[in-house]
Coordinates of C-alpha atoms (C1' of nucleotides) in Angstrom, one line a residue:
Chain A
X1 CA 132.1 -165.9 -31.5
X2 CA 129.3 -164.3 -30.1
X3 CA 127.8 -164.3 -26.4
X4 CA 127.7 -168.2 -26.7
X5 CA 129.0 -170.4 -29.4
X6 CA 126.2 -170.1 -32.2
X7 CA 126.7 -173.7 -32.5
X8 CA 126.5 -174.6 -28.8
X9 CA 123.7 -172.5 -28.4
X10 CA 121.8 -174.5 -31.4
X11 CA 122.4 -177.9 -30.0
X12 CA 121.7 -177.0 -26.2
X13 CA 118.5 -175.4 -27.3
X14 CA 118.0 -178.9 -30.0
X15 CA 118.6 -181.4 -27.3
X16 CA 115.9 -180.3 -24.7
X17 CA 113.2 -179.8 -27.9
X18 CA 113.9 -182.8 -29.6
X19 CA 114.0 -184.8 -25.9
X20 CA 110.4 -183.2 -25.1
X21 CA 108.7 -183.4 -28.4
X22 CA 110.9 -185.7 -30.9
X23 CA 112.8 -185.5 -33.9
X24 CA 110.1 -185.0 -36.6
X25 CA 107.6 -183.1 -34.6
X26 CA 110.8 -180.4 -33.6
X27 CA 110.9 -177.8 -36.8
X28 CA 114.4 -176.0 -37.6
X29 CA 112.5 -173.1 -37.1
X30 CA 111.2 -173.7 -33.4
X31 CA 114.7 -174.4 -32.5
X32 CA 116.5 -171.6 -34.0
X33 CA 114.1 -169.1 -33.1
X34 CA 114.3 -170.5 -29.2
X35 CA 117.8 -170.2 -29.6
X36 CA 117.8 -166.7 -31.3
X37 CA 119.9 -168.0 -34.1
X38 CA 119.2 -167.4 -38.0
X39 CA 117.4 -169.9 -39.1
X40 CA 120.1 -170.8 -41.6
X41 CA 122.5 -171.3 -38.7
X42 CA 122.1 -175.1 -38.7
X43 CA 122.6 -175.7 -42.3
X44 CA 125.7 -173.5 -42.6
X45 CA 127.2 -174.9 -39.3
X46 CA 125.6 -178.5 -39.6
X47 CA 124.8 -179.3 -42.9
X48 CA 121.3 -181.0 -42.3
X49 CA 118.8 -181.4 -39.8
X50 CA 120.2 -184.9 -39.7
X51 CA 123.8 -184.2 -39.3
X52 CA 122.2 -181.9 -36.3
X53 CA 120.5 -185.0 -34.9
X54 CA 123.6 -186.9 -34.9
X55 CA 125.7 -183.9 -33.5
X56 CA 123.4 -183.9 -30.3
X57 CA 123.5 -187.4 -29.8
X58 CA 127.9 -187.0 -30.2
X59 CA 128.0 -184.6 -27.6
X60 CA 126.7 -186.9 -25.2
X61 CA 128.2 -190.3 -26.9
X62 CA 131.5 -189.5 -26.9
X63 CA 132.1 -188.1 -23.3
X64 CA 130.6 -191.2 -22.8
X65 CA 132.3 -194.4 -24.8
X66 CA 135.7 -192.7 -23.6
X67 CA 135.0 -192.7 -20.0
X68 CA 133.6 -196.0 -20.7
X69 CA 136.3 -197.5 -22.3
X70 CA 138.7 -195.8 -19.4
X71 CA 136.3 -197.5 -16.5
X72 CA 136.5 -201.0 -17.8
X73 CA 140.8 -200.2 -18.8
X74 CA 140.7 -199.9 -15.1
X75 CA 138.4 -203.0 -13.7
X76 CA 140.5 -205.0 -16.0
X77 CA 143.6 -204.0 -14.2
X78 CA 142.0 -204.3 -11.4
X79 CA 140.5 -207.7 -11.6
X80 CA 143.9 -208.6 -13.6
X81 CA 142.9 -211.9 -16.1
X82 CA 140.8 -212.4 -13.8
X83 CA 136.5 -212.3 -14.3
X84 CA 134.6 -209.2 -13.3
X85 CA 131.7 -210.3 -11.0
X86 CA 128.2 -209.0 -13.2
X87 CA 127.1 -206.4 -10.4
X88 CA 130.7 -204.7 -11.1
X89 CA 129.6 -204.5 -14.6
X90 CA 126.3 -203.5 -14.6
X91 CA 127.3 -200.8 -11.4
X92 CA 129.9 -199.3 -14.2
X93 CA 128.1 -198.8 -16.3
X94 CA 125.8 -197.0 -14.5
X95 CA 127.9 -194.7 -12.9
X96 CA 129.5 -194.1 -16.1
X97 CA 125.6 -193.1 -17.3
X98 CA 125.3 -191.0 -14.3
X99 CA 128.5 -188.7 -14.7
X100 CA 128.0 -187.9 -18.1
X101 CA 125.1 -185.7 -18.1
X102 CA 126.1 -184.5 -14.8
X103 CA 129.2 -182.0 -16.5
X104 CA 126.3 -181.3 -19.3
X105 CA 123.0 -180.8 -18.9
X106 CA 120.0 -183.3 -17.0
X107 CA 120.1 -187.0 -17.2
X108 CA 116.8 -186.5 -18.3
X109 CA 117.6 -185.6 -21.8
X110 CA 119.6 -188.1 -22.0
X111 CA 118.2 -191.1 -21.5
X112 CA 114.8 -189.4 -23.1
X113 CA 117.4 -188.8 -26.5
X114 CA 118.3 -192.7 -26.3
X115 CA 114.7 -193.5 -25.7
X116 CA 114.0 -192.1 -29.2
X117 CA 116.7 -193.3 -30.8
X118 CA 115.1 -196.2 -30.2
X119 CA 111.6 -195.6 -31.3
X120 CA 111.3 -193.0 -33.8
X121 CA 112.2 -194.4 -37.5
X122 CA 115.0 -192.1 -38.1
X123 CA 116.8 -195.2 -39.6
X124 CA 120.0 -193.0 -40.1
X125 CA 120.4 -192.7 -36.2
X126 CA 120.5 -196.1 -35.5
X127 CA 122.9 -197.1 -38.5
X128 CA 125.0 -194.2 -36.6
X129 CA 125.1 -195.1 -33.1
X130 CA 125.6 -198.4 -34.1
X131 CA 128.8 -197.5 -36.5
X132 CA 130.5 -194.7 -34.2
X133 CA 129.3 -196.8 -30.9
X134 CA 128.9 -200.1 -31.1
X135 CA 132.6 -201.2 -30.2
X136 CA 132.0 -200.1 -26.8
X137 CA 129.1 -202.0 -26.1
X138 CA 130.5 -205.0 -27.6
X139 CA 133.6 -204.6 -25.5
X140 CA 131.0 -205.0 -22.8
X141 CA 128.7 -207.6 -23.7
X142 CA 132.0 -209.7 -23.8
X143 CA 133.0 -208.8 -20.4
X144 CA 129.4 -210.0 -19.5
X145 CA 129.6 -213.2 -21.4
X146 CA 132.6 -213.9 -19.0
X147 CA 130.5 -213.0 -15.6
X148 CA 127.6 -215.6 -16.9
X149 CA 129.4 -218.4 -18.2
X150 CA 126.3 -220.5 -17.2
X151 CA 124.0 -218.3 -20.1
X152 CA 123.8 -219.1 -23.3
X153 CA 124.9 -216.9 -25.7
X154 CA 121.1 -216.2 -27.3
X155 CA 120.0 -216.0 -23.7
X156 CA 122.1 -213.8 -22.1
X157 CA 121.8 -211.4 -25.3
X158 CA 117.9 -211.5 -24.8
X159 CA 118.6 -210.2 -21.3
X160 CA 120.6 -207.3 -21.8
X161 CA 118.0 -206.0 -24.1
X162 CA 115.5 -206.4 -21.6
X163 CA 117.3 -204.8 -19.2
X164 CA 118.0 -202.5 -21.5
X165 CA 114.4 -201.5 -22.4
X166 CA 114.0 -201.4 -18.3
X167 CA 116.2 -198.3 -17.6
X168 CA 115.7 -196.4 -21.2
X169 CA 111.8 -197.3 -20.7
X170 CA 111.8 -196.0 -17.5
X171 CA 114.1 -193.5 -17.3
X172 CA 112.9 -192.0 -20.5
X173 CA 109.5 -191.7 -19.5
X174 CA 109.9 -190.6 -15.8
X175 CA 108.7 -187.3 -15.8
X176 CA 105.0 -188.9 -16.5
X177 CA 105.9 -192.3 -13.9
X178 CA 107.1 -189.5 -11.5
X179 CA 104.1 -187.7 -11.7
X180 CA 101.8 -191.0 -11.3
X181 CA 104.1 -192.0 -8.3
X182 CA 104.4 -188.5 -6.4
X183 CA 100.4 -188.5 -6.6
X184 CA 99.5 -191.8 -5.7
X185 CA 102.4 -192.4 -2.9
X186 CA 103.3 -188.7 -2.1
X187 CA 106.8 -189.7 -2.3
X188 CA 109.3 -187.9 -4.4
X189 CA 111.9 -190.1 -6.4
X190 CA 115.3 -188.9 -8.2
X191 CA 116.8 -190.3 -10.5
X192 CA 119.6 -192.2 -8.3
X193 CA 116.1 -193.1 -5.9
X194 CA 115.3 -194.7 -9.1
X195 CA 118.6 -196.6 -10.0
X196 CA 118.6 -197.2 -6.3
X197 CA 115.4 -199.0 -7.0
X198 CA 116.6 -200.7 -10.4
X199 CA 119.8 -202.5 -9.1
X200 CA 117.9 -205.3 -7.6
X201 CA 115.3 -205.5 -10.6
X202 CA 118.0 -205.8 -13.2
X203 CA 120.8 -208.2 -11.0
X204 CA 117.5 -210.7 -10.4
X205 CA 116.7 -210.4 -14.4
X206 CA 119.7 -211.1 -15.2
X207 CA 119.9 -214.1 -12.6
X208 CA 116.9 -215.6 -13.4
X209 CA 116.6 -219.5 -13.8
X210 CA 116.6 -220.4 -17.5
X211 CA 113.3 -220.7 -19.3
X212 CA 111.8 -224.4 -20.4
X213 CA 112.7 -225.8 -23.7
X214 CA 111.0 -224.6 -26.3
X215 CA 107.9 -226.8 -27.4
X216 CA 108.0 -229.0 -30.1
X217 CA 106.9 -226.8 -33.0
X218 CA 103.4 -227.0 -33.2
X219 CA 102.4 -224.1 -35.6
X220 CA 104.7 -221.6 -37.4
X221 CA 104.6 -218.1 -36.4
Chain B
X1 CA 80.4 -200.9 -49.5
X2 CA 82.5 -201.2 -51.6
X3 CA 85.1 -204.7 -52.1
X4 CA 86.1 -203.9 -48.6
X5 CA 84.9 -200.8 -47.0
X6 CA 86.9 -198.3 -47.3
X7 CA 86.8 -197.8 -43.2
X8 CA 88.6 -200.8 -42.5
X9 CA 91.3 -200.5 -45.4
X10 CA 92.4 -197.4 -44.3
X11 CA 92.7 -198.7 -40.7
X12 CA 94.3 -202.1 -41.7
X13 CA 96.7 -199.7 -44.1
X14 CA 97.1 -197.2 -41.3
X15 CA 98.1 -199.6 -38.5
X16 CA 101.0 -200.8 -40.1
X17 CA 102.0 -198.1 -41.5
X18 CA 102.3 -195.8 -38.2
X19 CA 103.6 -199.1 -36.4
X20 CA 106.6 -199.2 -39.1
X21 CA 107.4 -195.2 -39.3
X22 CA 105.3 -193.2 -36.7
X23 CA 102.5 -191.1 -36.4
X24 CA 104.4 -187.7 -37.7
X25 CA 106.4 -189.6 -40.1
X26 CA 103.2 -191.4 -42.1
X27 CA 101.2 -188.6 -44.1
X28 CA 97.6 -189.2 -45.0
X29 CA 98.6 -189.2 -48.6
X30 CA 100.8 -191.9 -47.9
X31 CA 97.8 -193.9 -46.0
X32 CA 94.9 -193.2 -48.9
X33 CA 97.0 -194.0 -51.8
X34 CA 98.6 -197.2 -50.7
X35 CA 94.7 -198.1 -49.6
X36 CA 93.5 -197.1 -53.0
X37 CA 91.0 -194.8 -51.0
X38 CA 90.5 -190.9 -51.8
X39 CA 92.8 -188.5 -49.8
X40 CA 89.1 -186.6 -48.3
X41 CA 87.8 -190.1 -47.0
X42 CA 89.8 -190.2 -43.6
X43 CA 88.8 -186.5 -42.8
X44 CA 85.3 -188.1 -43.9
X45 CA 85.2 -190.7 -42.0
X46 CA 87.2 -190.3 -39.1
X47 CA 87.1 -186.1 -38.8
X48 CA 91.3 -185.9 -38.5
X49 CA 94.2 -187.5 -38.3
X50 CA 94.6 -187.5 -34.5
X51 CA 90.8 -189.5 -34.7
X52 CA 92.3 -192.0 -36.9
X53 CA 95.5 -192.7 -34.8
X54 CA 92.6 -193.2 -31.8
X55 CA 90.4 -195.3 -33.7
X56 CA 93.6 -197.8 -34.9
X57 CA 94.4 -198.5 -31.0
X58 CA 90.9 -198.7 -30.4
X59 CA 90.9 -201.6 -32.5
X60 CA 93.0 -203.3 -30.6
X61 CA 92.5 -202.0 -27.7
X62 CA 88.3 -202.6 -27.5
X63 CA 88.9 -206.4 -28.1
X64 CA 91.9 -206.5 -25.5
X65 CA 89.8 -204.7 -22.3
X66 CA 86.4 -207.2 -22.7
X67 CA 88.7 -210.4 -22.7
X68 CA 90.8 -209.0 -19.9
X69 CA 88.0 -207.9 -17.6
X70 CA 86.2 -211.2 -18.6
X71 CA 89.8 -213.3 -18.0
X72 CA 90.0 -211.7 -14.8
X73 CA 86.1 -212.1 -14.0
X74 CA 87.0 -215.9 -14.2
X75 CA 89.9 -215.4 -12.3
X76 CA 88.5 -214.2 -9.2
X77 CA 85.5 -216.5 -9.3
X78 CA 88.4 -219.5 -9.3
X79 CA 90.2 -218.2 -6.9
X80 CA 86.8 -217.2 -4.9
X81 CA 87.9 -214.8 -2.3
X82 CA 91.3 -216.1 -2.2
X83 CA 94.4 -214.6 -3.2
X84 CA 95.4 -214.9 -7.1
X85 CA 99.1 -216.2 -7.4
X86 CA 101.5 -213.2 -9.1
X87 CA 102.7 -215.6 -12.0
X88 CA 99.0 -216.6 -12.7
X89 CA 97.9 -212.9 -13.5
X90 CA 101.2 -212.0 -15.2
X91 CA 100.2 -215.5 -17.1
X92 CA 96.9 -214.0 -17.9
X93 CA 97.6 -210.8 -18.9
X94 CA 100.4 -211.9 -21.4
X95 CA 97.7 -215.0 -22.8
X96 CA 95.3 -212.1 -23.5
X97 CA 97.7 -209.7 -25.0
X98 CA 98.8 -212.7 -27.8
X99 CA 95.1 -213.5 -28.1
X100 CA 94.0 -210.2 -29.2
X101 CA 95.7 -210.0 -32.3
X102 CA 95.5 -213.2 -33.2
X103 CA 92.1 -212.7 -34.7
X104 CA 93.2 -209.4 -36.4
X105 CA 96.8 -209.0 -37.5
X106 CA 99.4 -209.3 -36.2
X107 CA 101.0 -208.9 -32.6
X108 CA 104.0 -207.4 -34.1
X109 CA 101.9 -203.9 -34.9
X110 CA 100.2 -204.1 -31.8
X111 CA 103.5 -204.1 -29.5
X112 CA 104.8 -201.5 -31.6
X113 CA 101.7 -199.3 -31.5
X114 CA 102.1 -199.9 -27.5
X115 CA 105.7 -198.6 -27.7
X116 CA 104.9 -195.4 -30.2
X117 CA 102.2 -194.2 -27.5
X118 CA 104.4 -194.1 -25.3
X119 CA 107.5 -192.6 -27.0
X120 CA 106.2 -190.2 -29.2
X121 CA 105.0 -187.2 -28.2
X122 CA 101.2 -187.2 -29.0
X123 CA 99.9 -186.2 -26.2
X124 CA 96.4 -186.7 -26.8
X125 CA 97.3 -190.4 -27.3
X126 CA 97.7 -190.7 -24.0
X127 CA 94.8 -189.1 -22.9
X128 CA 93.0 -191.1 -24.7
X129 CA 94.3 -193.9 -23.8
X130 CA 94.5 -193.4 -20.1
X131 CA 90.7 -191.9 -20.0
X132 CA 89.4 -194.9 -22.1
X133 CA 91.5 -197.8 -21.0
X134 CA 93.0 -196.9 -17.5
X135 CA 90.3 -199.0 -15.0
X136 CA 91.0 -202.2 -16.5
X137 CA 94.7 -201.9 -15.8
X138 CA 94.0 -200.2 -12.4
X139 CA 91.8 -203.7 -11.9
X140 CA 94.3 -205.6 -12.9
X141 CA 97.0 -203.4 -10.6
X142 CA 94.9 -204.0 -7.5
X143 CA 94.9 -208.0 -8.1
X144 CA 99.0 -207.7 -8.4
X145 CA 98.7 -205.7 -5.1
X146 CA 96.6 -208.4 -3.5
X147 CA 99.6 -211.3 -4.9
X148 CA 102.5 -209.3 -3.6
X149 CA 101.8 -207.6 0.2
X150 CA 104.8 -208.1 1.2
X151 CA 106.1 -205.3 -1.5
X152 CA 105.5 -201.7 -0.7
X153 CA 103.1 -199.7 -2.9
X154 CA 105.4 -197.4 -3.9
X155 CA 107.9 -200.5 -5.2
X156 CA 105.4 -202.6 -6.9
X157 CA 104.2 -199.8 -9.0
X158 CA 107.8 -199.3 -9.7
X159 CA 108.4 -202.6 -10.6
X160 CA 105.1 -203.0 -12.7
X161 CA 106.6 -200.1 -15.0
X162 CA 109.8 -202.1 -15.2
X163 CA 108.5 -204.8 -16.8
X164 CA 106.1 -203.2 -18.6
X165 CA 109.2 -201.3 -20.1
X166 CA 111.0 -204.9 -20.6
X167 CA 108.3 -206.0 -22.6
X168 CA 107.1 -203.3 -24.7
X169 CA 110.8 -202.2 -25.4
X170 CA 111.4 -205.6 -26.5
X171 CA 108.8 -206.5 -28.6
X172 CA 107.8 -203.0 -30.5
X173 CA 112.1 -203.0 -31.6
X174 CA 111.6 -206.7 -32.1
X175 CA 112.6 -206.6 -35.8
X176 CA 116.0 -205.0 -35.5
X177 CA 116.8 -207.4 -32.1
X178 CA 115.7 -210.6 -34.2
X179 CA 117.9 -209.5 -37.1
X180 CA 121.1 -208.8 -34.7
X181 CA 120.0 -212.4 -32.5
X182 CA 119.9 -214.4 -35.8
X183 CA 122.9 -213.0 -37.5
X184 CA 124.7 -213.6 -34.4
X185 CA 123.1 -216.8 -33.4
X186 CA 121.7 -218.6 -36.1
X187 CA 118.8 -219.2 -34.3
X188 CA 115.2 -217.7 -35.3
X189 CA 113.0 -216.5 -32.6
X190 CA 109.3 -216.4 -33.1
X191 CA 106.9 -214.0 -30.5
X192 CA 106.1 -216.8 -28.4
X193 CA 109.7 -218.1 -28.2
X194 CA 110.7 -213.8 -26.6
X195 CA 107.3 -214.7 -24.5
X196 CA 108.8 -217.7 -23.0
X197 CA 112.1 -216.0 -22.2
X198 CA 110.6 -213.5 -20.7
X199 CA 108.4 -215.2 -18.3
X200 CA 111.2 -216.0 -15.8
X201 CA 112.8 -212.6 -16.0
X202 CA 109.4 -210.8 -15.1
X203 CA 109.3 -213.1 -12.3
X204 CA 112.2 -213.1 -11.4
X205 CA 112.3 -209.2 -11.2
X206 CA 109.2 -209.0 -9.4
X207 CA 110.2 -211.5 -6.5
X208 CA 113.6 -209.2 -6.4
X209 CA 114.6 -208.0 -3.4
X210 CA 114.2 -205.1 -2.0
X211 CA 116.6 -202.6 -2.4
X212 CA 118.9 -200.5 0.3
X213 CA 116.7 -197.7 2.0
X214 CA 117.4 -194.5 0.7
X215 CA 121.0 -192.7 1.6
X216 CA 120.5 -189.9 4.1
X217 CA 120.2 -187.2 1.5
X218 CA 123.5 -186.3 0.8
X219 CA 122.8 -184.1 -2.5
X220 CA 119.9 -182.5 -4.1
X221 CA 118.9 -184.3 -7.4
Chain C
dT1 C1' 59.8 -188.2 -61.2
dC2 C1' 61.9 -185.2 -57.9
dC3 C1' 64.4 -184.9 -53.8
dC4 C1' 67.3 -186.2 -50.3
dG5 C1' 71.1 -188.0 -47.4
dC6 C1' 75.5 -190.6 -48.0
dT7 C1' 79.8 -191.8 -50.0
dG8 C1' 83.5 -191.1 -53.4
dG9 C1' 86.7 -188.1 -56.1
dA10 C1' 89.6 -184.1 -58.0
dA11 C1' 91.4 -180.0 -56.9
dA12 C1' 92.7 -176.4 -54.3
dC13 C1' 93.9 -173.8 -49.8
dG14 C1' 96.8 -172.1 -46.3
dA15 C1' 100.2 -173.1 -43.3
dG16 C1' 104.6 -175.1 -42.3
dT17 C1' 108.7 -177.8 -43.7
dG18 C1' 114.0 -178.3 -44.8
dT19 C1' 117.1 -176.1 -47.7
dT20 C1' 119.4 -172.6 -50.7
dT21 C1' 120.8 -168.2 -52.2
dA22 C1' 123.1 -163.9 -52.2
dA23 C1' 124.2 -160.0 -49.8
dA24 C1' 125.8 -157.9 -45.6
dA25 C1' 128.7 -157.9 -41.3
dC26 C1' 132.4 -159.4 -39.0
dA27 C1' 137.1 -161.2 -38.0
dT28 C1' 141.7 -162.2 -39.3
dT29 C1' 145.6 -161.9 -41.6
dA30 C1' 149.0 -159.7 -44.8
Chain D
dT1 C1' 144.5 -150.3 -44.5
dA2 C1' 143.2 -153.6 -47.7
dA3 C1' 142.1 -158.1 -48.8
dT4 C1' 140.6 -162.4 -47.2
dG5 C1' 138.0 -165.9 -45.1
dT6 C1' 134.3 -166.8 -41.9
dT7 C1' 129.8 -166.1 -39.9
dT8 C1' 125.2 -164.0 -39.9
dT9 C1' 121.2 -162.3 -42.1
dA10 C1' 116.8 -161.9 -44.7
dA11 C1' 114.4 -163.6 -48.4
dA12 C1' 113.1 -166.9 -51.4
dC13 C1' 112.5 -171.7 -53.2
dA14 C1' 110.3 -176.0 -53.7
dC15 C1' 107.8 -179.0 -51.4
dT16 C1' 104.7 -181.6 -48.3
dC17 C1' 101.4 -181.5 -44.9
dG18 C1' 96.3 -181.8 -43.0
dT19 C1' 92.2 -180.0 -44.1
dT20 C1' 88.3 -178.1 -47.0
dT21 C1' 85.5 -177.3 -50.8
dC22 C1' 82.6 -178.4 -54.5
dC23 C1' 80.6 -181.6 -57.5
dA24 C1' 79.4 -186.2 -59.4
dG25 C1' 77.3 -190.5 -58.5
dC26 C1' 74.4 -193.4 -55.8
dG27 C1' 70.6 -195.2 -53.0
dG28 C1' 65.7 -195.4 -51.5
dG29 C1' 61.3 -192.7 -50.0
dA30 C1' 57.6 -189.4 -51.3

DNA sequence: TCCCGCTGGAAACGAGTGTTTAAAACATTA
DNA sequence: TAATGTTTTAAACACTCGTTTCCAGCGGGA
């Protein structure tokens, strides 16, 4: 192997570009050249630009679902049969978002990669994530379902996502908010400052009364 | 002219095409041909692509500022020198957001648009955006100020961005939420049904309260 | 009638894309 | 040391991209 890991050196070099700029707008070329890597380097080692997408998003996913799993293993002994009150949940699985990144890179790229998951096309990512993750989040919702017994099922899914689009809106777009914020209010925020700030939001979201009944259909949609 | 002019089919071809796949992702040729319109006419009319990503959300965008500033023009003559209540604005604000589109096509495209200018990278985008369109939400920011003095600056413009992020990230990935919600549920939600669900979350986040003070800085972010 | 300013259309340009190839360099084992 | 498998390299391939060019058709004013 060489100074670095060629491959290591690709995806750390990958994961900032394709944070900052996105996945179509990042060329092969921009990264391997950053990374001082032949340009066939990602082929040979990853088969596709694709595969390469997916291997970023791995190195952060997996770390992840398996301290994940371990942390609710744990609340689940430690709550034994019992139900885990929904700020145990949500707090978590924050702190399991937190420590991630922390042994790799920023939190930043992060939550900037799951931002664009979301919004870019790139309908192969999502069919991933949701194949090689989605057991872990479903492990959770269910835990959830038990904290709200008073939700309804549609209702309480409806609030996760908003939540949800919260902390990946915000926390994926921060470095422009921050900028906004530390002009206007000459304050500087972190990232924990900012899930400081969030913990309220989202326990009051998720607690809020239920909306009316929906009106008598009046016109289709 | 021509059947329809050729201006307006490429935007009405354009604006659901970058909605569904992205600004880098839809290529002119892909535009033009599915508009039946000559690949040279958008450089024609428009000058370049980046002037014909502009001119889609000023579509939507040129409608949406008159009937905001004239929505919150009646506003303030209602409540004449009084305060405006927090749920009333967000009320407005979300009645002229569904009214826009309405009379054009559909809100779907314009919530996603709202979520690509913000994710992708496009910089000029949100410029544009920002230069063109930035009073009427700084009006409409100073109103929300007025509602809620109890909240500090810095928190309410947190807590503005929240939301914001609850309902953009909702509604622009509202396609693949809906299919999950009515596999799961077997119920079918229309724009207005998320709208309704959504209402007492925003307020509810809004009237949160406030968090912790900061810890004594223990650790550099 | 000639000329002019617009709009539409086909073709080409140059730059940039992901991917493949084939040879060279290296590392590892026998 | 020789043979083997693995990694790196430079070059080319086959496209697609946004943009430009040049010309044909069209209208109405002189």
């Amino acid at each position: 192997m060489a100074q670095t890991d060629t491959v290591t050196r690709i995806l750390d070099t990958a994961e900032v570009l394709f944070a900052e700029r996105g996945f179509a707008e990042t060329s092969l070329r921009t990264i391997t050249s950053k990374a001082r890597v032949n340009l066939a380097a990602v082929n040979y080692h990853f088969g596709s630009k694709k595969s390469l997408i997916q291997a970023v998003f791995a190195r952060y996913l997996d770390p992840f679902t398996v301290r994940f799993h371990h942390a609710l293993d744990e609340l689940e002994a430690q709550y034994a049969g019992g139900v885990i009150p929904l700020e145990v949940l949500l707090e978590t699985m924050a702190r399991t978002v937190l420590d991630v990144p922390a042994e790799r890179h920023s939190l930043k790229v992060f939550m900037k990669l799951l931002g664009l998951a979301y919004s870019q096309a790139q309908g192969h990512l999502r069919r991933y994530i949701q194949d090689e993750y989605g057991s872990v989040f479903s492990r959770f919702t269910d835990l959830v379902r038990l904290a709200t017994p008073d939700l309804p099922d549609s209702e309480r899914f409806w609030r996760l996502h908003f939540v949800l689009g919260t902390v990946i809106f915000t926390l994926s777009g921060l470095d422009a908010l921050r900028d906004i914020a530390e002009k206007d209010y000459q304050e500087h925020v972190s990232v924990r400052d900012l899930i400081r700030r969030l913990r309220p939001v989202v326990v009051a979201a998720m607690n809020a009364p239920l909306p009316p009944p929906p009106m008598p259909k009046a016109e289709a949609s």
